[in-house]
Amino acid sequence: MPDGWLDFLRAHAKLNRELDAAMRAQHDLTLNEYEVLLKLWLADDCRLRRVDLACELLITQGGVTRLLAGLEERKLVERVPCESDGRVAYAALTPAGIRTLEAARASHLADVERLYKDRFSAAELRSFAELVARLHD
């Protein structure tokens, strides 16, 4: 096992658990649901083709369907058919979804600062970013 690998995996899992717990407690969203809302919020017209959303989230189309079902039930996201191609459907953020995302975003960024950024110097953060970037190139 390469040096640091298990520590990297444990740190990632621990940070995700803590961020997920905070998101659930503060906004009644899972971290994955928050990420869906964020991806849609960042997209043109606050909507993406469902297949593109799955790719953005690095999950299967079935996984995105399950995630969207709960968000649709809560009226945070809606399914919008494509006018030019009946086979295509979009996931679109609703006004309630935008309000929820904007409320959750501020506290989430504060949690990321507290759990991650505040533990390292600026130089350490730059070095870490450079190293981690190699893993997804």
Coordinates of N, CA and C in Angstrom, one line a residue:
M1 N 0.9 -1.2 0.0 CA 0.0 0.0 0.0 C 0.9 1.2 0.0
P2 N 0.7 2.1 -0.9 CA 1.5 3.4 -1.0 C 1.3 4.2 0.3
D3 N 2.4 4.9 0.7 CA 2.3 5.8 1.8 C 1.2 6.8 1.6
G4 N 0.5 7.0 2.7 CA -0.6 8.1 2.7 C -1.9 7.7 2.1
W5 N -1.9 6.5 1.4 CA -3.2 6.2 0.7 C -4.3 5.9 1.7
L6 N -4.1 5.1 2.7 CA -5.2 4.9 3.7 C -5.6 6.1 4.4
D7 N -4.6 7.0 4.7 CA -4.9 8.2 5.4 C -5.7 9.1 4.5
F8 N -5.4 9.2 3.2 CA -6.2 9.9 2.2 C -7.7 9.4 2.2
L9 N -7.9 8.1 2.1 CA -9.2 7.5 2.1 C -10.0 7.8 3.4
R10 N -9.3 7.7 4.5 CA -10.0 7.9 5.8 C -10.3 9.4 5.9
A11 N -9.4 10.3 5.5 CA -9.7 11.7 5.6 C -10.9 12.1 4.7
H12 N -10.9 11.6 3.5 CA -12.0 11.8 2.6 C -13.3 11.4 3.2
A13 N -13.4 10.1 3.7 CA -14.6 9.6 4.3 C -15.0 10.4 5.5
K14 N -14.1 10.8 6.3 CA -14.4 11.5 7.6 C -15.0 12.9 7.2
L15 N -14.3 13.6 6.3 CA -14.8 14.9 5.9 C -16.2 14.8 5.2
N16 N -16.4 13.8 4.4 CA -17.8 13.6 3.8 C -18.8 13.3 4.8
R17 N -18.5 12.5 5.8 CA -19.5 12.2 6.9 C -19.8 13.5 7.7
E18 N -18.8 14.2 8.0 CA -19.0 15.5 8.8 C -19.8 16.5 8.0
L19 N -19.5 16.7 6.7 CA -20.2 17.6 5.9 C -21.6 17.2 5.6
D20 N -21.8 15.9 5.4 CA -23.2 15.3 5.3 C -24.0 15.5 6.5
A21 N -23.4 15.2 7.7 CA -24.2 15.4 8.9 C -24.6 16.9 9.1
A22 N -23.7 17.8 8.9 CA -24.0 19.2 9.0 C -25.1 19.6 8.0
M23 N -25.0 19.2 6.8 CA -26.0 19.5 5.8 C -27.4 19.0 6.2
R24 N -27.4 17.8 6.7 CA -28.7 17.2 7.1 C -29.3 18.0 8.3
A25 N -28.4 18.3 9.3 CA -28.9 18.9 10.5 C -29.3 20.4 10.2
Q26 N -28.6 21.1 9.4 CA -28.9 22.5 9.1 C -30.0 22.7 8.0
H27 N -30.0 21.8 7.0 CA -30.9 22.1 5.9 C -31.7 20.9 5.4
D28 N -31.7 19.8 6.1 CA -32.5 18.7 5.8 C -32.2 18.2 4.4
L29 N -30.9 18.3 4.0 CA -30.5 17.8 2.7 C -29.3 16.8 2.9
T30 N -29.1 15.8 2.1 CA -27.9 15.1 2.1 C -26.8 15.9 1.3
L31 N -25.6 15.5 1.5 CA -24.5 16.2 0.8 C -24.7 15.9 -0.7
N32 N -25.2 14.7 -1.1 CA -25.4 14.4 -2.5 C -26.5 15.3 -3.1
E33 N -27.6 15.5 -2.3 CA -28.7 16.3 -2.8 C -28.2 17.8 -2.9
Y34 N -27.4 18.2 -2.0 CA -26.9 19.6 -2.1 C -26.0 19.7 -3.4
E35 N -25.2 18.7 -3.7 CA -24.4 18.7 -4.9 C -25.3 18.8 -6.2
V36 N -26.4 18.1 -6.2 CA -27.4 18.2 -7.3 C -27.9 19.6 -7.5
L37 N -28.3 20.2 -6.4 CA -28.8 21.6 -6.4 C -27.7 22.5 -6.9
L38 N -26.5 22.3 -6.4 CA -25.4 23.2 -6.8 C -25.1 23.1 -8.3
K39 N -25.0 21.8 -8.8 CA -24.7 21.6 -10.2 C -25.8 22.3 -11.1
L40 N -27.1 22.2 -10.7 CA -28.1 22.8 -11.4 C -28.1 24.4 -11.3
W41 N -27.8 24.9 -10.2 CA -27.7 26.3 -9.9 C -26.6 26.9 -10.8
L42 N -25.5 26.2 -11.0 CA -24.4 26.7 -11.8 C -24.6 26.5 -13.3
A43 N -25.6 25.7 -13.7 CA -25.8 25.5 -15.1 C -26.6 26.6 -15.7
D44 N -26.5 26.7 -17.1 CA -27.3 27.7 -17.8 C -28.8 27.5 -17.5
D45 N -29.5 28.5 -17.3 CA -30.9 28.4 -17.0 C -31.3 27.5 -15.8
C46 N -30.3 27.2 -15.0 CA -30.5 26.4 -13.8 C -31.1 25.0 -14.2
R47 N -30.6 24.5 -15.3 CA -31.1 23.1 -15.7 C -30.1 22.4 -16.5
L48 N -30.1 21.1 -16.4 CA -29.2 20.2 -17.2 C -30.0 19.0 -17.7
R49 N -29.6 18.4 -18.8 CA -30.1 17.2 -19.2 C -29.8 16.2 -18.1
R50 N -30.7 15.3 -17.8 CA -30.5 14.4 -16.7 C -29.3 13.5 -16.9
V51 N -29.0 13.1 -18.2 CA -27.8 12.3 -18.5 C -26.6 13.1 -18.2
D52 N -26.6 14.4 -18.5 CA -25.4 15.2 -18.2 C -25.2 15.5 -16.7
L53 N -26.3 15.6 -16.0 CA -26.2 15.7 -14.5 C -25.6 14.4 -13.9
A54 N -25.9 13.3 -14.4 CA -25.3 12.0 -14.0 C -23.8 12.0 -14.2
C55 N -23.4 12.5 -15.4 CA -22.0 12.6 -15.7 C -21.3 13.6 -14.8
E56 N -21.9 14.7 -14.5 CA -21.3 15.7 -13.7 C -21.1 15.2 -12.3
L57 N -22.1 14.4 -11.8 CA -22.0 13.9 -10.4 C -21.2 12.6 -10.3
L58 N -20.8 12.1 -11.5 CA -20.0 10.8 -11.5 C -20.8 9.6 -11.0
I59 N -22.1 9.6 -11.3 CA -23.0 8.5 -10.9 C -23.7 8.0 -12.1
T60 N -24.4 6.9 -12.0 CA -25.2 6.3 -13.1 C -26.5 7.0 -13.3
Q61 N -27.1 6.8 -14.4 CA -28.4 7.4 -14.7 C -29.4 7.0 -13.7
G62 N -29.3 5.7 -13.3 CA -30.3 5.2 -12.2 C -30.0 5.9 -10.9
G63 N -28.8 6.2 -10.6 CA -28.5 6.9 -9.4 C -29.0 8.3 -9.4
V64 N -28.9 9.0 -10.5 CA -29.4 10.4 -10.6 C -30.9 10.4 -10.6
T65 N -31.5 9.3 -11.1 CA -33.0 9.3 -11.1 C -33.5 9.1 -9.7
R66 N -32.8 8.3 -8.9 CA -33.2 8.2 -7.4 C -33.0 9.5 -6.7
L67 N -31.8 10.1 -6.9 CA -31.6 11.4 -6.2 C -32.6 12.4 -6.6
L68 N -32.9 12.5 -7.9 CA -33.9 13.5 -8.3 C -35.3 13.3 -7.8
A69 N -35.6 12.0 -7.7 CA -37.0 11.7 -7.2 C -37.3 12.3 -5.9
G70 N -36.4 12.3 -4.9 CA -36.7 12.9 -3.6 C -36.7 14.4 -3.7
L71 N -35.9 15.0 -4.6 CA -35.8 16.4 -4.7 C -37.1 16.9 -5.5
E72 N -37.6 16.1 -6.4 CA -38.8 16.4 -7.2 C -40.0 16.4 -6.2
E73 N -40.0 15.4 -5.4 CA -41.1 15.2 -4.4 C -41.2 16.4 -3.5
R74 N -40.0 17.0 -3.1 CA -40.0 18.1 -2.2 C -40.1 19.5 -3.0
K75 N -40.3 19.4 -4.3 CA -40.5 20.5 -5.2 C -39.3 21.4 -5.3
L76 N -38.1 20.9 -5.1 CA -36.8 21.6 -5.2 C -36.3 21.5 -6.6
V77 N -36.7 20.5 -7.4 CA -36.3 20.2 -8.7 C -37.5 19.7 -9.5
E78 N -37.6 20.1 -10.8 CA -38.7 19.6 -11.6 C -38.1 18.9 -12.9
R79 N -38.9 18.0 -13.4 CA -38.6 17.4 -14.7 C -39.2 18.2 -15.8
V80 N -38.3 18.6 -16.8 CA -38.8 19.4 -17.9 C -38.5 18.7 -19.2
P81 N -39.5 18.4 -20.0 CA -39.3 17.7 -21.2 C -38.6 18.7 -22.2
C82 N -37.8 18.1 -23.1 CA -37.2 18.9 -24.2 C -38.2 19.1 -25.3
E83 N -38.3 20.4 -25.7 CA -39.3 20.7 -26.7 C -39.0 20.1 -28.1
S84 N -37.7 19.9 -28.4 CA -37.3 19.5 -29.7 C -37.0 17.9 -29.8
D85 N -36.9 17.3 -28.6 CA -36.6 15.8 -28.6 C -37.3 15.2 -27.4
G86 N -38.4 14.5 -27.7 CA -39.2 13.8 -26.7 C -38.4 12.8 -25.8
R87 N -37.3 12.4 -26.3 CA -36.5 11.4 -25.6 C -35.7 12.0 -24.5
V88 N -35.5 13.4 -24.5 CA -34.6 14.1 -23.6 C -35.5 14.8 -22.5
A89 N -35.0 14.6 -21.3 CA -35.6 15.3 -20.2 C -34.5 16.1 -19.4
Y90 N -34.9 17.3 -18.9 CA -34.0 18.1 -18.1 C -34.4 18.0 -16.7
A91 N -33.4 18.2 -15.8 CA -33.7 18.5 -14.4 C -33.5 20.0 -14.2
A92 N -34.5 20.6 -13.7 CA -34.5 22.1 -13.5 C -34.7 22.5 -12.1
L93 N -34.0 23.4 -11.6 CA -34.1 23.9 -10.3 C -35.4 24.8 -10.2
T94 N -36.2 24.6 -9.2 CA -37.4 25.4 -9.0 C -37.0 26.6 -8.1
P95 N -37.9 27.6 -8.0 CA -37.6 28.7 -7.1 C -37.3 28.3 -5.7
A96 N -38.1 27.3 -5.2 CA -37.8 26.7 -3.9 C -36.4 26.1 -3.8
G97 N -36.0 25.4 -4.9 CA -34.7 24.8 -4.9 C -33.6 25.8 -4.9
I98 N -33.8 27.0 -5.6 CA -32.8 28.0 -5.6 C -32.7 28.6 -4.2
R99 N -33.8 28.9 -3.5 CA -33.8 29.4 -2.1 C -33.1 28.4 -1.2
T100 N -33.4 27.1 -1.3 CA -32.8 26.1 -0.5 C -31.3 26.0 -0.7
L101 N -30.9 26.0 -2.0 CA -29.4 26.0 -2.3 C -28.7 27.2 -1.8
E102 N -29.3 28.4 -2.0 CA -28.6 29.6 -1.5 C -28.5 29.6 0.0
A103 N -29.5 29.1 0.7 CA -29.4 29.0 2.2 C -28.3 28.0 2.6
A104 N -28.3 26.9 1.9 CA -27.4 25.8 2.3 C -25.9 26.1 1.9
R105 N -25.8 26.9 0.9 CA -24.4 27.2 0.3 C -23.6 27.9 1.3
A106 N -24.1 28.9 1.9 CA -23.3 29.8 2.9 C -22.8 28.9 4.1
S107 N -23.7 28.1 4.6 CA -23.3 27.3 5.8 C -22.3 26.2 5.3
H108 N -22.6 25.6 4.1 CA -21.7 24.6 3.7 C -20.2 25.1 3.4
L109 N -20.1 26.3 2.8 CA -18.8 26.9 2.6 C -18.1 27.2 4.0
A110 N -18.9 27.6 5.0 CA -18.3 27.8 6.3 C -17.8 26.5 6.9
D111 N -18.6 25.4 6.7 CA -18.2 24.1 7.2 C -16.9 23.6 6.5
V112 N -16.8 23.9 5.2 CA -15.6 23.5 4.4 C -14.4 24.2 5.0
E113 N -14.6 25.5 5.2 CA -13.5 26.3 5.8 C -13.1 25.7 7.1
R114 N -14.0 25.4 8.0 CA -13.7 24.9 9.4 C -13.1 23.6 9.3
L115 N -13.6 22.7 8.5 CA -13.1 21.3 8.5 C -11.9 21.1 7.6
Y116 N -11.6 22.0 6.7 CA -10.5 21.7 5.7 C -9.6 22.9 5.7
K117 N -10.0 24.0 5.2 CA -9.2 25.2 4.9 C -8.4 25.7 6.1
D118 N -9.1 25.8 7.2 CA -8.5 26.3 8.5 C -7.4 25.4 9.1
R119 N -7.3 24.2 8.6 CA -6.3 23.3 9.1 C -4.9 23.4 8.4
F120 N -4.9 24.2 7.4 CA -3.6 24.2 6.6 C -3.2 25.7 6.3
S121 N -2.0 25.9 6.0 CA -1.5 27.2 5.6 C -1.8 27.4 4.1
A122 N -1.7 28.6 3.7 CA -1.9 28.9 2.2 C -1.0 28.0 1.4
A123 N 0.3 27.9 1.8 CA 1.3 27.2 1.0 C 0.9 25.7 1.0
E124 N 0.5 25.2 2.1 CA 0.1 23.7 2.2 C -1.2 23.5 1.3
L125 N -2.1 24.4 1.3 CA -3.3 24.2 0.4 C -2.9 24.2 -1.0
R126 N -2.0 25.1 -1.4 CA -1.5 25.1 -2.8 C -0.9 23.8 -3.2
S127 N 0.0 23.4 -2.3 CA 0.7 22.1 -2.6 C -0.3 20.9 -2.7
F128 N -1.2 20.9 -1.8 CA -2.2 19.8 -1.8 C -3.0 19.8 -3.1
A129 N -3.4 21.0 -3.5 CA -4.2 21.2 -4.7 C -3.4 20.7 -5.9
E130 N -2.2 21.0 -6.0 CA -1.3 20.5 -7.1 C -1.2 19.0 -7.1
L131 N -1.0 18.4 -5.9 CA -0.9 17.0 -5.8 C -2.2 16.2 -6.2
V132 N -3.3 16.7 -5.6 CA -4.6 16.1 -5.9 C -5.0 16.2 -7.4
A133 N -4.6 17.3 -8.0 CA -4.9 17.5 -9.4 C -4.4 16.4 -10.3
R134 N -3.3 15.9 -9.9 CA -2.6 14.8 -10.6 C -3.5 13.5 -10.7
L135 N -4.4 13.4 -9.7 CA -5.2 12.2 -9.6 C -6.4 12.2 -10.6
H136 N -6.7 13.3 -11.1 CA -7.9 13.4 -12.0 C -7.5 13.9 -13.4
D137 N -6.3 14.0 -13.7 CA -5.8 14.4 -15.0 C -5.8 13.2 -16.0

